PDB file of C-alpha atoms and ligand atoms in Angstrom:
ATOM      1  CA  UNK A  24     134.314 -40.873 112.411  1.00  0.00           C
ATOM      2  CA  UNK A  25     130.560 -40.162 111.375  1.00  0.00           C
ATOM      3  CA  UNK A  26     131.595 -39.800 107.981  1.00  0.00           C
ATOM      4  CA  UNK A  27     134.436 -40.789 105.917  1.00  0.00           C
ATOM      5  CA  UNK A  28     134.839 -39.499 102.341  1.00  0.00           C
ATOM      6  CA  UNK A  29     137.262 -40.836  99.857  1.00  0.00           C
ATOM      7  CA  UNK A  30     137.756 -39.687  96.731  1.00  0.00           C
ATOM      8  CA  UNK A  31     134.280 -38.680  95.669  1.00  0.00           C
ATOM      9  CA  UNK A  32     133.779 -37.923  92.198  1.00  0.00           C
ATOM     10  CA  UNK A  33     130.224 -36.056  90.784  1.00  0.00           C
ATOM     11  CA  UNK A  34     129.950 -35.032  87.398  1.00  0.00           C
ATOM     12  CA  UNK A  35     126.749 -33.288  85.872  1.00  0.00           C
ATOM     13  CA  UNK A  36     127.499 -34.314  82.328  1.00  0.00           C
ATOM     14  CA  UNK A  37     130.989 -32.863  81.744  1.00  0.00           C
ATOM     15  CA  UNK A  38     130.978 -30.423  84.546  1.00  0.00           C
ATOM     16  CA  UNK A  39     133.322 -32.084  87.593  1.00  0.00           C
ATOM     17  CA  UNK A  40     131.169 -30.453  90.413  1.00  0.00           C
ATOM     18  CA  UNK A  41     133.046 -32.655  93.509  1.00  0.00           C
ATOM     19  CA  UNK A  42     136.828 -33.302  92.235  1.00  0.00           C
ATOM     20  CA  UNK A  43     137.661 -36.775  93.713  1.00  0.00           C
ATOM     21  CA  UNK A  44     136.739 -35.101  97.620  1.00  0.00           C
ATOM     22  CA  UNK A  45     138.271 -36.456 100.467  1.00  0.00           C
ATOM     23  CA  UNK A  46     136.727 -35.442 103.777  1.00  0.00           C
ATOM     24  CA  UNK A  47     136.507 -37.244 107.314  1.00  0.00           C
ATOM     25  CA  UNK A  48     133.606 -35.627 109.435  1.00  0.00           C
ATOM     26  CA  UNK A  49     134.337 -36.120 113.644  1.00  0.00           C
ATOM     27  CA  UNK A  50     131.387 -38.046 115.048  1.00  0.00           C
ATOM     28  CA  UNK A  51     129.760 -35.689 117.782  1.00  0.00           C
ATOM     29  CA  UNK A  52     131.341 -32.610 116.407  1.00  0.00           C
ATOM     30  CA  UNK A  53     129.222 -29.594 114.604  1.00  0.00           C
ATOM     31  CA  UNK A  54     130.997 -29.452 110.620  1.00  0.00           C
ATOM     32  CA  UNK A  55     130.078 -26.104 109.072  1.00  0.00           C
ATOM     33  CA  UNK A  56     130.572 -26.472 105.271  1.00  0.00           C
ATOM     34  CA  UNK A  57     131.240 -23.152 103.591  1.00  0.00           C
ATOM     35  CA  UNK A  58     131.446 -22.515 100.028  1.00  0.00           C
ATOM     36  CA  UNK A  59     130.471 -19.974  97.820  1.00  0.00           C
ATOM     37  CA  UNK A  60     127.351 -20.379  95.276  1.00  0.00           C
ATOM     38  CA  UNK A  61     127.712 -23.105  92.876  1.00  0.00           C
ATOM     39  CA  UNK A  62     130.716 -24.621  94.945  1.00  0.00           C
ATOM     40  CA  UNK A  63     129.123 -28.285  95.452  1.00  0.00           C
ATOM     41  CA  UNK A  64     127.386 -27.781  98.793  1.00  0.00           C
ATOM     42  CA  UNK A  65     123.838 -28.989  98.319  1.00  0.00           C
ATOM     43  CA  UNK A  66     125.741 -32.111  95.704  1.00  0.00           C
ATOM     44  CA  UNK A  67     128.072 -33.091  98.481  1.00  0.00           C
ATOM     45  CA  UNK A  68     124.767 -32.802 101.014  1.00  0.00           C
ATOM     46  CA  UNK A  69     122.446 -34.535  98.111  1.00  0.00           C
ATOM     47  CA  UNK A  70     124.835 -37.228  98.028  1.00  0.00           C
ATOM     48  CA  UNK A  71     125.237 -38.399 101.615  1.00  0.00           C
ATOM     49  CA  UNK A  72     121.421 -38.071 101.628  1.00  0.00           C
ATOM     50  CA  UNK A  73     120.986 -40.396  98.599  1.00  0.00           C
ATOM     51  CA  UNK A  74     119.213 -38.391  96.813  1.00  0.00           C
ATOM     52  CA  UNK A  75     121.412 -38.349  94.093  1.00  0.00           C
ATOM     53  CA  UNK A  76     123.770 -41.270  92.785  1.00  0.00           C
ATOM     54  CA  UNK A  77     127.924 -40.095  92.893  1.00  0.00           C
ATOM     55  CA  UNK A  78     129.761 -41.642  89.982  1.00  0.00           C
ATOM     56  CA  UNK A  79     132.766 -43.086  92.018  1.00  0.00           C
ATOM     57  CA  UNK A  80     134.545 -42.811  95.467  1.00  0.00           C
ATOM     58  CA  UNK A  81     133.791 -43.987  98.865  1.00  0.00           C
ATOM     59  CA  UNK A  82     131.788 -43.293 101.772  1.00  0.00           C
ATOM     60  CA  UNK A  83     131.473 -44.698 104.888  1.00  0.00           C
ATOM     61  CA  UNK A  84     128.621 -42.849 107.614  1.00  0.00           C
ATOM     62  CA  UNK A  85     128.798 -44.108 110.954  1.00  0.00           C
ATOM     63  CA  UNK A  86     130.657 -47.217 110.379  1.00  0.00           C
ATOM     64  CA  UNK A  87     128.051 -48.468 107.440  1.00  0.00           C
ATOM     65  CA  UNK A  88     129.356 -48.375 103.423  1.00  0.00           C
ATOM     66  CA  UNK A  89     127.048 -46.004 101.387  1.00  0.00           C
ATOM     67  CA  UNK A  90     127.123 -48.781  98.616  1.00  0.00           C
ATOM     68  CA  UNK A  91     125.706 -51.174 100.624  1.00  0.00           C
ATOM     69  CA  UNK A  92     123.536 -50.108 104.005  1.00  0.00           C
ATOM     70  CA  UNK A  93     121.694 -47.406 102.383  1.00  0.00           C
ATOM     71  CA  UNK A  94     118.599 -48.261 104.672  1.00  0.00           C
ATOM     72  CA  UNK A  95     120.448 -48.382 108.170  1.00  0.00           C
ATOM     73  CA  UNK A  96     122.047 -45.127 107.059  1.00  0.00           C
ATOM     74  CA  UNK A  97     118.567 -43.333 106.313  1.00  0.00           C
ATOM     75  CA  UNK A  98     117.163 -44.249 110.065  1.00  0.00           C
ATOM     76  CA  UNK A  99     120.397 -42.369 111.521  1.00  0.00           C
ATOM     77  CA  UNK A 100     120.134 -39.572 109.700  1.00  0.00           C
ATOM     78  CA  UNK A 101     117.812 -36.671 108.761  1.00  0.00           C
ATOM     79  CA  UNK A 102     118.366 -33.999 106.498  1.00  0.00           C
ATOM     80  CA  UNK A 103     116.619 -30.363 106.957  1.00  0.00           C
ATOM     81  CA  UNK A 104     116.555 -28.893 103.444  1.00  0.00           C
ATOM     82  CA  UNK A 105     116.820 -25.243 102.772  1.00  0.00           C
ATOM     83  CA  UNK A 106     113.559 -24.857 101.379  1.00  0.00           C
ATOM     84  CA  UNK A 107     110.514 -25.456 103.197  1.00  0.00           C
ATOM     85  CA  UNK A 108     109.236 -29.072 103.133  1.00  0.00           C
ATOM     86  CA  UNK A 109     106.310 -29.156 104.995  1.00  0.00           C
ATOM     87  CA  UNK A 110     102.617 -29.243 103.952  1.00  0.00           C
ATOM     88  CA  UNK A 111     101.281 -25.283 104.307  1.00  0.00           C
ATOM     89  CA  UNK A 112      97.673 -26.596 104.964  1.00  0.00           C
ATOM     90  CA  UNK A 113      98.175 -28.554 107.800  1.00  0.00           C
ATOM     91  CA  UNK A 114      99.304 -27.885 111.850  1.00  0.00           C
ATOM     92  CA  UNK A 115     102.624 -28.137 113.163  1.00  0.00           C
ATOM     93  CA  UNK A 116     100.949 -31.137 114.765  1.00  0.00           C
ATOM     94  CA  UNK A 117      99.539 -32.739 111.578  1.00  0.00           C
ATOM     95  CA  UNK A 118     102.666 -32.077 109.453  1.00  0.00           C
ATOM     96  CA  UNK A 119     104.701 -33.935 112.595  1.00  0.00           C
ATOM     97  CA  UNK A 120     102.239 -36.207 112.873  1.00  0.00           C
ATOM     98  CA  UNK A 121     102.537 -37.263 109.531  1.00  0.00           C
ATOM     99  CA  UNK A 122     106.187 -37.247 108.819  1.00  0.00           C
ATOM    100  CA  UNK A 123     106.600 -38.762 112.416  1.00  0.00           C
ATOM    101  CA  UNK A 124     104.385 -41.791 110.539  1.00  0.00           C
ATOM    102  CA  UNK A 125     106.436 -42.019 107.289  1.00  0.00           C
ATOM    103  CA  UNK A 126     109.436 -43.041 109.944  1.00  0.00           C
ATOM    104  CA  UNK A 127     107.863 -45.577 110.787  1.00  0.00           C
ATOM    105  CA  UNK A 128     106.647 -44.032 114.306  1.00  0.00           C
ATOM    106  CA  UNK A 129     103.133 -45.072 115.823  1.00  0.00           C
ATOM    107  CA  UNK A 130     101.014 -44.582 119.003  1.00  0.00           C
ATOM    108  CA  UNK A 131     103.181 -43.715 122.446  1.00  0.00           C
ATOM    109  CA  UNK A 132     106.261 -43.168 120.177  1.00  0.00           C
ATOM    110  CA  UNK A 133     104.922 -40.865 117.422  1.00  0.00           C
ATOM    111  CA  UNK A 134     103.550 -38.823 120.567  1.00  0.00           C
ATOM    112  CA  UNK A 135     106.506 -38.593 122.693  1.00  0.00           C
ATOM    113  CA  UNK A 136     108.577 -37.732 119.593  1.00  0.00           C
ATOM    114  CA  UNK A 137     106.369 -34.709 118.424  1.00  0.00           C
ATOM    115  CA  UNK A 138     106.121 -33.476 121.948  1.00  0.00           C
ATOM    116  CA  UNK A 139     110.258 -33.713 122.043  1.00  0.00           C
ATOM    117  CA  UNK A 140     110.313 -32.091 118.847  1.00  0.00           C
ATOM    118  CA  UNK A 141     108.189 -29.115 119.520  1.00  0.00           C
ATOM    119  CA  UNK A 142     109.946 -28.935 122.747  1.00  0.00           C
ATOM    120  CA  UNK A 143     113.356 -28.451 121.171  1.00  0.00           C
ATOM    121  CA  UNK A 144     111.668 -25.520 118.648  1.00  0.00           C
ATOM    122  CA  UNK A 145     110.100 -24.193 121.286  1.00  0.00           C
ATOM    123  CA  UNK A 146     106.462 -24.664 118.475  1.00  0.00           C
ATOM    124  CA  UNK A 147     104.329 -25.993 121.567  1.00  0.00           C
ATOM    125  CA  UNK A 148     102.056 -23.091 121.833  1.00  0.00           C
ATOM    126  CA  UNK A 149     101.760 -23.102 117.644  1.00  0.00           C
ATOM    127  CA  UNK A 150     101.196 -26.482 117.660  1.00  0.00           C
ATOM    128  CA  UNK A 151      97.655 -26.400 116.565  1.00  0.00           C
ATOM    129  CA  UNK A 152      98.204 -23.213 113.951  1.00  0.00           C
ATOM    130  CA  UNK A 153      98.078 -24.030 110.176  1.00  0.00           C
ATOM    131  CA  UNK A 154     101.804 -24.213 108.909  1.00  0.00           C
ATOM    132  CA  UNK A 155     100.956 -21.430 106.239  1.00  0.00           C
ATOM    133  CA  UNK A 156     100.098 -18.650 108.783  1.00  0.00           C
ATOM    134  CA  UNK A 157     103.608 -19.465 110.764  1.00  0.00           C
ATOM    135  CA  UNK A 158     106.406 -16.394 110.394  1.00  0.00           C
ATOM    136  CA  UNK A 159     109.438 -17.006 108.832  1.00  0.00           C
ATOM    137  CA  UNK A 160     111.445 -18.262 111.678  1.00  0.00           C
ATOM    138  CA  UNK A 161     108.444 -20.446 112.940  1.00  0.00           C
ATOM    139  CA  UNK A 162     108.334 -22.413 109.156  1.00  0.00           C
ATOM    140  CA  UNK A 163     112.602 -23.012 109.872  1.00  0.00           C
ATOM    141  CA  UNK A 164     111.371 -24.265 113.216  1.00  0.00           C
ATOM    142  CA  UNK A 165     108.778 -26.534 112.209  1.00  0.00           C
ATOM    143  CA  UNK A 166     111.306 -27.720 109.118  1.00  0.00           C
ATOM    144  CA  UNK A 167     113.963 -28.361 112.101  1.00  0.00           C
ATOM    145  CA  UNK A 168     111.762 -30.127 114.455  1.00  0.00           C
ATOM    146  CA  UNK A 169     110.459 -32.391 111.382  1.00  0.00           C
ATOM    147  CA  UNK A 170     114.371 -33.595 111.098  1.00  0.00           C
ATOM    148  CA  UNK A 171     114.397 -34.284 114.872  1.00  0.00           C
ATOM    149  CA  UNK A 172     111.897 -36.953 114.942  1.00  0.00           C
ATOM    150  CA  UNK A 173     113.766 -39.987 114.085  1.00  0.00           C
ATOM    151  CA  UNK A 174     116.281 -38.801 116.938  1.00  0.00           C
ATOM    152  CA  UNK A 175     118.978 -38.553 114.426  1.00  0.00           C
ATOM    153  CA  UNK A 176     122.738 -39.197 114.826  1.00  0.00           C
ATOM    154  CA  UNK A 177     123.515 -36.930 112.269  1.00  0.00           C
ATOM    155  CA  UNK A 178     121.587 -34.210 111.507  1.00  0.00           C
ATOM    156  CA  UNK A 179     122.051 -31.844 108.050  1.00  0.00           C
ATOM    157  CA  UNK A 180     121.012 -28.439 107.918  1.00  0.00           C
ATOM    158  CA  UNK A 181     121.385 -27.213 104.855  1.00  0.00           C
ATOM    159  CA  UNK A 182     121.446 -23.066 105.485  1.00  0.00           C
ATOM    160  CA  UNK A 183     118.426 -23.101 108.378  1.00  0.00           C
ATOM    161  CA  UNK A 184     118.526 -19.340 108.861  1.00  0.00           C
ATOM    162  CA  UNK A 185     118.151 -17.674 105.877  1.00  0.00           C
ATOM    163  CA  UNK A 186     115.465 -14.997 105.851  1.00  0.00           C
ATOM    164  CA  UNK A 187     114.965 -15.099 109.634  1.00  0.00           C
ATOM    165  CA  UNK A 188     115.314 -11.994 112.240  1.00  0.00           C
ATOM    166  CA  UNK A 189     117.652 -11.905 114.732  1.00  0.00           C
ATOM    167  CA  UNK A 190     115.949 -13.165 117.783  1.00  0.00           C
ATOM    168  CA  UNK A 191     114.877 -16.601 115.190  1.00  0.00           C
ATOM    169  CA  UNK A 192     118.216 -17.526 114.325  1.00  0.00           C
ATOM    170  CA  UNK A 193     119.298 -17.027 117.682  1.00  0.00           C
ATOM    171  CA  UNK A 194     117.255 -19.306 118.776  1.00  0.00           C
ATOM    172  CA  UNK A 195     117.744 -21.711 115.885  1.00  0.00           C
ATOM    173  CA  UNK A 196     121.774 -21.686 116.894  1.00  0.00           C
ATOM    174  CA  UNK A 197     121.138 -22.784 120.541  1.00  0.00           C
ATOM    175  CA  UNK A 198     118.878 -25.580 119.165  1.00  0.00           C
ATOM    176  CA  UNK A 199     121.753 -26.805 117.377  1.00  0.00           C
ATOM    177  CA  UNK A 200     124.165 -26.058 120.250  1.00  0.00           C
ATOM    178  CA  UNK A 201     122.171 -27.462 122.607  1.00  0.00           C
ATOM    179  CA  UNK A 202     121.324 -30.626 120.875  1.00  0.00           C
ATOM    180  CA  UNK A 203     124.878 -31.428 120.083  1.00  0.00           C
ATOM    181  CA  UNK A 204     125.742 -30.942 123.816  1.00  0.00           C
ATOM    182  CA  UNK A 205     122.757 -33.503 124.871  1.00  0.00           C
ATOM    183  CA  UNK A 206     122.042 -35.948 122.184  1.00  0.00           C
ATOM    184  CA  UNK A 207     125.438 -35.742 121.116  1.00  0.00           C
ATOM    185  CA  UNK A 208     124.182 -35.754 117.075  1.00  0.00           C
ATOM    186  CA  UNK A 209     126.685 -34.702 114.820  1.00  0.00           C
ATOM    187  CA  UNK A 210     125.849 -31.841 112.843  1.00  0.00           C
ATOM    188  CA  UNK A 211     126.809 -30.899 109.362  1.00  0.00           C
ATOM    189  CA  UNK A 212     125.696 -27.206 108.671  1.00  0.00           C
ATOM    190  CA  UNK A 213     126.074 -25.224 105.766  1.00  0.00           C
ATOM    191  CA  UNK A 214     125.628 -21.713 105.354  1.00  0.00           C
ATOM    192  CA  UNK A 215     127.065 -18.627 103.829  1.00  0.00           C
ATOM    193  CA  UNK A 216     127.237 -16.711 107.210  1.00  0.00           C
ATOM    194  CA  UNK A 217     130.215 -16.744 108.691  1.00  0.00           C
ATOM    195  CA  UNK A 218     130.213 -15.414 112.035  1.00  0.00           C
ATOM    196  CA  UNK A 219     127.387 -18.573 112.565  1.00  0.00           C
ATOM    197  CA  UNK A 220     129.944 -20.568 111.415  1.00  0.00           C
ATOM    198  CA  UNK A 221     132.814 -19.502 114.072  1.00  0.00           C
ATOM    199  CA  UNK A 222     129.693 -19.373 116.108  1.00  0.00           C
ATOM    200  CA  UNK A 223     128.666 -22.528 116.371  1.00  0.00           C
ATOM    201  CA  UNK A 224     131.073 -24.798 114.506  1.00  0.00           C
ATOM    202  CA  UNK A 225     134.186 -27.151 115.941  1.00  0.00           C
ATOM    203  CA  UNK A 226     134.838 -28.069 112.526  1.00  0.00           C
ATOM    204  CA  UNK A 227     135.032 -25.796 109.491  1.00  0.00           C
ATOM    205  CA  UNK A 228     135.874 -27.077 105.831  1.00  0.00           C
ATOM    206  CA  UNK A 229     135.952 -24.560 102.695  1.00  0.00           C
ATOM    207  CA  UNK A 230     134.832 -26.221  99.863  1.00  0.00           C
ATOM    208  CA  UNK A 231     135.182 -24.868  96.416  1.00  0.00           C
ATOM    209  CA  UNK A 232     135.050 -25.722  92.760  1.00  0.00           C
ATOM    210  CA  UNK A 233     134.492 -29.656  94.393  1.00  0.00           C
ATOM    211  CA  UNK A 234     137.817 -29.204  96.580  1.00  0.00           C
ATOM    212  CA  UNK A 235     138.087 -28.884  99.957  1.00  0.00           C
ATOM    213  CA  UNK A 236     139.953 -25.915 100.312  1.00  0.00           C
ATOM    214  CA  UNK A 237     140.774 -25.805 103.786  1.00  0.00           C
ATOM    215  CA  UNK A 238     139.618 -28.117 106.730  1.00  0.00           C
ATOM    216  CA  UNK A 239     140.579 -26.961 110.113  1.00  0.00           C
ATOM    217  CA  UNK A 240     139.191 -26.724 114.074  1.00  0.00           C
ATOM    218  CA  UNK A 241     137.448 -23.707 115.705  1.00  0.00           C
ATOM    219  CA  UNK A 242     140.270 -23.604 117.279  1.00  0.00           C
ATOM    220  CA  UNK A 243     142.991 -23.545 114.972  1.00  0.00           C
ATOM    221  CA  UNK A 244     141.219 -21.053 112.841  1.00  0.00           C
ATOM    222  CA  UNK A 245     140.833 -18.853 116.462  1.00  0.00           C
ATOM    223  CA  UNK A 246     144.328 -19.186 117.425  1.00  0.00           C
ATOM    224  CA  UNK A 247     145.476 -17.731 113.272  1.00  0.00           C
ATOM    225  CA  UNK A 248     143.124 -14.996 113.924  1.00  0.00           C
ATOM    226  CA  UNK A 249     143.901 -13.719 117.394  1.00  0.00           C
ATOM    227  CA  UNK A 250     147.956 -14.341 117.627  1.00  0.00           C
ATOM    228  CA  UNK A 251     150.409 -11.677 116.774  1.00  0.00           C
ATOM    229  CA  UNK A 252     153.981 -12.645 116.653  1.00  0.00           C
ATOM    230  CA  UNK A 253     156.855 -10.376 117.854  1.00  0.00           C
ATOM    231  CA  UNK A 254     159.970 -10.578 116.129  1.00  0.00           C
ATOM    232  CA  UNK A 255     162.735  -9.395 118.648  1.00  0.00           C
ATOM    233  CA  UNK A 256     165.975  -7.681 118.004  1.00  0.00           C
ATOM    234  CA  UNK A 257     167.985 -11.009 119.346  1.00  0.00           C
ATOM    235  CA  UNK A 258     166.260 -12.722 116.127  1.00  0.00           C
ATOM    236  CA  UNK A 259     164.001 -14.997 118.670  1.00  0.00           C
ATOM    237  CA  UNK A 260     159.787 -14.537 118.034  1.00  0.00           C
ATOM    238  CA  UNK A 261     157.495 -13.666 120.676  1.00  0.00           C
ATOM    239  CA  UNK A 262     153.474 -14.983 119.969  1.00  0.00           C
ATOM    240  CA  UNK A 263     150.514 -12.276 121.673  1.00  0.00           C
ATOM    241  CA  UNK A 264     147.316 -12.818 121.605  1.00  0.00           C
ATOM    242  CA  UNK A 265     145.464 -10.175 120.829  1.00  0.00           C
ATOM    243  CA  UNK A 266     142.804 -11.008 122.770  1.00  0.00           C
ATOM    244  CA  UNK A 267     144.533 -11.274 126.467  1.00  0.00           C
ATOM    245  CA  UNK A 268     143.432  -8.915 128.290  1.00  0.00           C
ATOM    246  CA  UNK A 269     145.520  -5.615 129.265  1.00  0.00           C
ATOM    247  CA  UNK A 270     147.614  -6.477 131.835  1.00  0.00           C
ATOM    248  CA  UNK A 271     148.918 -10.158 130.147  1.00  0.00           C
ATOM    249  CA  UNK A 272     150.019  -7.615 127.373  1.00  0.00           C
ATOM    250  CA  UNK A 273     151.588  -5.257 129.416  1.00  0.00           C
ATOM    251  CA  UNK A 274     153.470  -7.957 131.248  1.00  0.00           C
ATOM    252  CA  UNK A 275     154.981  -9.552 127.798  1.00  0.00           C
ATOM    253  CA  UNK A 276     156.644  -5.726 126.949  1.00  0.00           C
ATOM    254  CA  UNK A 277     157.858  -5.373 130.193  1.00  0.00           C
ATOM    255  CA  UNK A 278     159.474  -8.730 130.118  1.00  0.00           C
ATOM    256  CA  UNK A 279     161.124  -8.125 126.580  1.00  0.00           C
ATOM    257  CA  UNK A 280     162.264  -4.461 128.005  1.00  0.00           C
ATOM    258  CA  UNK A 281     163.529  -6.047 130.774  1.00  0.00           C
ATOM    259  CA  UNK A 282     165.712  -8.191 128.399  1.00  0.00           C
ATOM    260  CA  UNK A 283     167.053  -5.370 126.782  1.00  0.00           C
ATOM    261  CA  UNK A 284     165.569  -6.041 123.658  1.00  0.00           C
ATOM    262  CA  UNK A 285     163.234  -4.443 121.430  1.00  0.00           C
ATOM    263  CA  UNK A 286     160.181  -4.971 118.720  1.00  0.00           C
ATOM    264  CA  UNK A 287     162.053  -5.185 115.152  1.00  0.00           C
ATOM    265  CA  UNK A 288     158.882  -6.100 113.739  1.00  0.00           C
ATOM    266  CA  UNK A 289     154.723  -7.176 114.270  1.00  0.00           C
ATOM    267  CA  UNK A 290     153.322 -10.008 112.006  1.00  0.00           C
ATOM    268  CA  UNK A 291     149.733  -8.987 112.740  1.00  0.00           C
ATOM    269  CA  UNK A 292     147.314 -12.319 113.101  1.00  0.00           C
ATOM    270  CA  UNK A 293     146.485 -13.944 109.560  1.00  0.00           C
ATOM    271  CA  UNK A 294     142.697 -12.937 109.182  1.00  0.00           C
ATOM    272  CA  UNK A 295     139.167 -13.485 109.808  1.00  0.00           C
ATOM    273  CA  UNK A 296     137.201 -16.391 108.671  1.00  0.00           C
ATOM    274  CA  UNK A 297     135.875 -14.131 106.052  1.00  0.00           C
ATOM    275  CA  UNK A 298     139.316 -12.759 104.833  1.00  0.00           C
ATOM    276  CA  UNK A 299     140.123 -16.527 104.337  1.00  0.00           C
ATOM    277  CA  UNK A 300     137.506 -17.629 102.695  1.00  0.00           C
ATOM    278  CA  UNK A 301     138.072 -15.040 100.418  1.00  0.00           C
ATOM    279  CA  UNK A 302     141.630 -15.592  99.563  1.00  0.00           C
ATOM    280  CA  UNK A 303     140.822 -19.033  99.440  1.00  0.00           C
ATOM    281  CA  UNK A 304     137.801 -19.055  96.964  1.00  0.00           C
ATOM    282  CA  UNK A 305     139.045 -15.887  95.302  1.00  0.00           C
ATOM    283  CA  UNK A 306     136.675 -12.609  95.184  1.00  0.00           C
ATOM    284  CA  UNK A 307     135.575 -13.255  91.352  1.00  0.00           C
ATOM    285  CA  UNK A 308     131.245 -12.719  91.596  1.00  0.00           C
ATOM    286  CA  UNK A 309     129.962 -16.444  91.155  1.00  0.00           C
ATOM    287  CA  UNK A 310     127.120 -17.558  88.526  1.00  0.00           C
TER     288      UNK A 310
HETATM  289  N1  ATP B 425     120.754 -31.355  88.178  1.00  0.00           N
HETATM  290  C1  ATP B 425     121.511 -30.368  88.415  1.00  0.00           C
HETATM  291  N2  ATP B 425     121.767 -30.667  86.725  1.00  0.00           N
HETATM  292  C2  ATP B 425     123.541 -29.769  86.181  1.00  0.00           C
HETATM  293  N3  ATP B 425     124.103 -29.336  86.619  1.00  0.00           N
HETATM  294  C3  ATP B 425     123.695 -28.966  88.413  1.00  0.00           C
HETATM  295  C4  ATP B 425     122.787 -29.755  88.671  1.00  0.00           C
HETATM  296  N4  ATP B 425     122.713 -29.200  90.546  1.00  0.00           N
HETATM  297  C5  ATP B 425     123.642 -28.549  90.347  1.00  0.00           C
HETATM  298  N5  ATP B 425     124.354 -28.544  89.191  1.00  0.00           N
HETATM  299  C6  ATP B 425     125.546 -27.822  89.098  1.00  0.00           C
HETATM  300  O1  ATP B 425     126.657 -28.187  89.852  1.00  0.00           O
HETATM  301  C7  ATP B 425     127.188 -27.235  90.604  1.00  0.00           C
HETATM  302  C8  ATP B 425     127.460 -27.205  92.461  1.00  0.00           C
HETATM  303  O2  ATP B 425     126.184 -26.946  92.540  1.00  0.00           O
HETATM  304  P1  ATP B 425     125.183 -27.191  94.390  1.00  0.00           P
HETATM  305  O3  ATP B 425     124.225 -26.158  94.156  1.00  0.00           O
HETATM  306  O4  ATP B 425     125.902 -28.265  94.283  1.00  0.00           O
HETATM  307  O5  ATP B 425     126.525 -26.355  94.482  1.00  0.00           O
HETATM  308  P2  ATP B 425     126.230 -24.806  95.874  1.00  0.00           P
HETATM  309  O6  ATP B 425     127.465 -25.041  96.789  1.00  0.00           O
HETATM  310  O7  ATP B 425     125.418 -25.978  96.947  1.00  0.00           O
HETATM  311  O8  ATP B 425     125.641 -23.638  95.834  1.00  0.00           O
HETATM  312  P3  ATP B 425     125.079 -22.469  96.713  1.00  0.00           P
HETATM  313  O9  ATP B 425     125.817 -21.923  97.712  1.00  0.00           O
HETATM  314  O10 ATP B 425     124.366 -21.459  95.191  1.00  0.00           O
HETATM  315  O11 ATP B 425     123.575 -23.552  97.311  1.00  0.00           O
HETATM  316  C9  ATP B 425     126.675 -25.771  90.289  1.00  0.00           C
HETATM  317  O12 ATP B 425     127.679 -25.338  89.344  1.00  0.00           O
HETATM  318  C10 ATP B 425     125.660 -26.069  89.239  1.00  0.00           C
HETATM  319  O13 ATP B 425     124.816 -25.305  88.727  1.00  0.00           O
END
């Protein structure tokens, strides 16, 4: 496991934000964390990155105890925050030099990592331009490039596609996939965009009121999303995948007819991720 969390408790005064939360995140996976506003996503990511303390519970990250091995964990992880975390008056290259030096990178190692980060985020041709002159998409990519400098084993991305056009969004999602596939990086991805989470993530969790309401693999979600159940006249059941090609569906119905059976009832697929999200977190507006 990349991350193991047991009975994590976090309060702000009397407000319990993480309520004895249990969660395991697989190594090498892209893990999507969904939740309505105020659910506790940023609080959870902030605790995992030592930005705020916890009140109780145990966290193990890549085999290291959160309470004892802060330095080791920090060297293995990187957080790309939702807000831009760079100096606007510096160029992309200068920003990467600065943040690379904070990781202790020097000389050839620093240059190599800067080129790697620029290449991954396709920022080479903008490297000498000041960050403040960048479009929203380029700024998001620079934020991510900074997060890649230390070759993290775990990369946290907090809503990295907010406020950008579909092209940049598509590019960023593919960078994340590439990183996961080529480097085996575990990615923890928070977003309000269900389609992104469905496209990108292997495992998906929905957090609300400080608890994990659902934690499933994408396969399980897709299965529940596309499988309808036919209830047949002999009381047996047959599942059909609505995304199967037309011929396969026709074959199923021919088979039923050949057995002189008929369909008494059809149970439709449970729901899309968005419907599942709304049914688990209810529909009332959050603060
Ligand atoms: N520093 C703080 N002091 C007091 N309460 C806080 C503080 N930070 C967050 N909270 C409260 O904790 C709860 C969880 O907030 P958090 O920012 O973790 O949620 P979130 O799921 O990240 O929300 P969003 O989707 O809006 O970013 C909210 O009720 C919020 O008001």
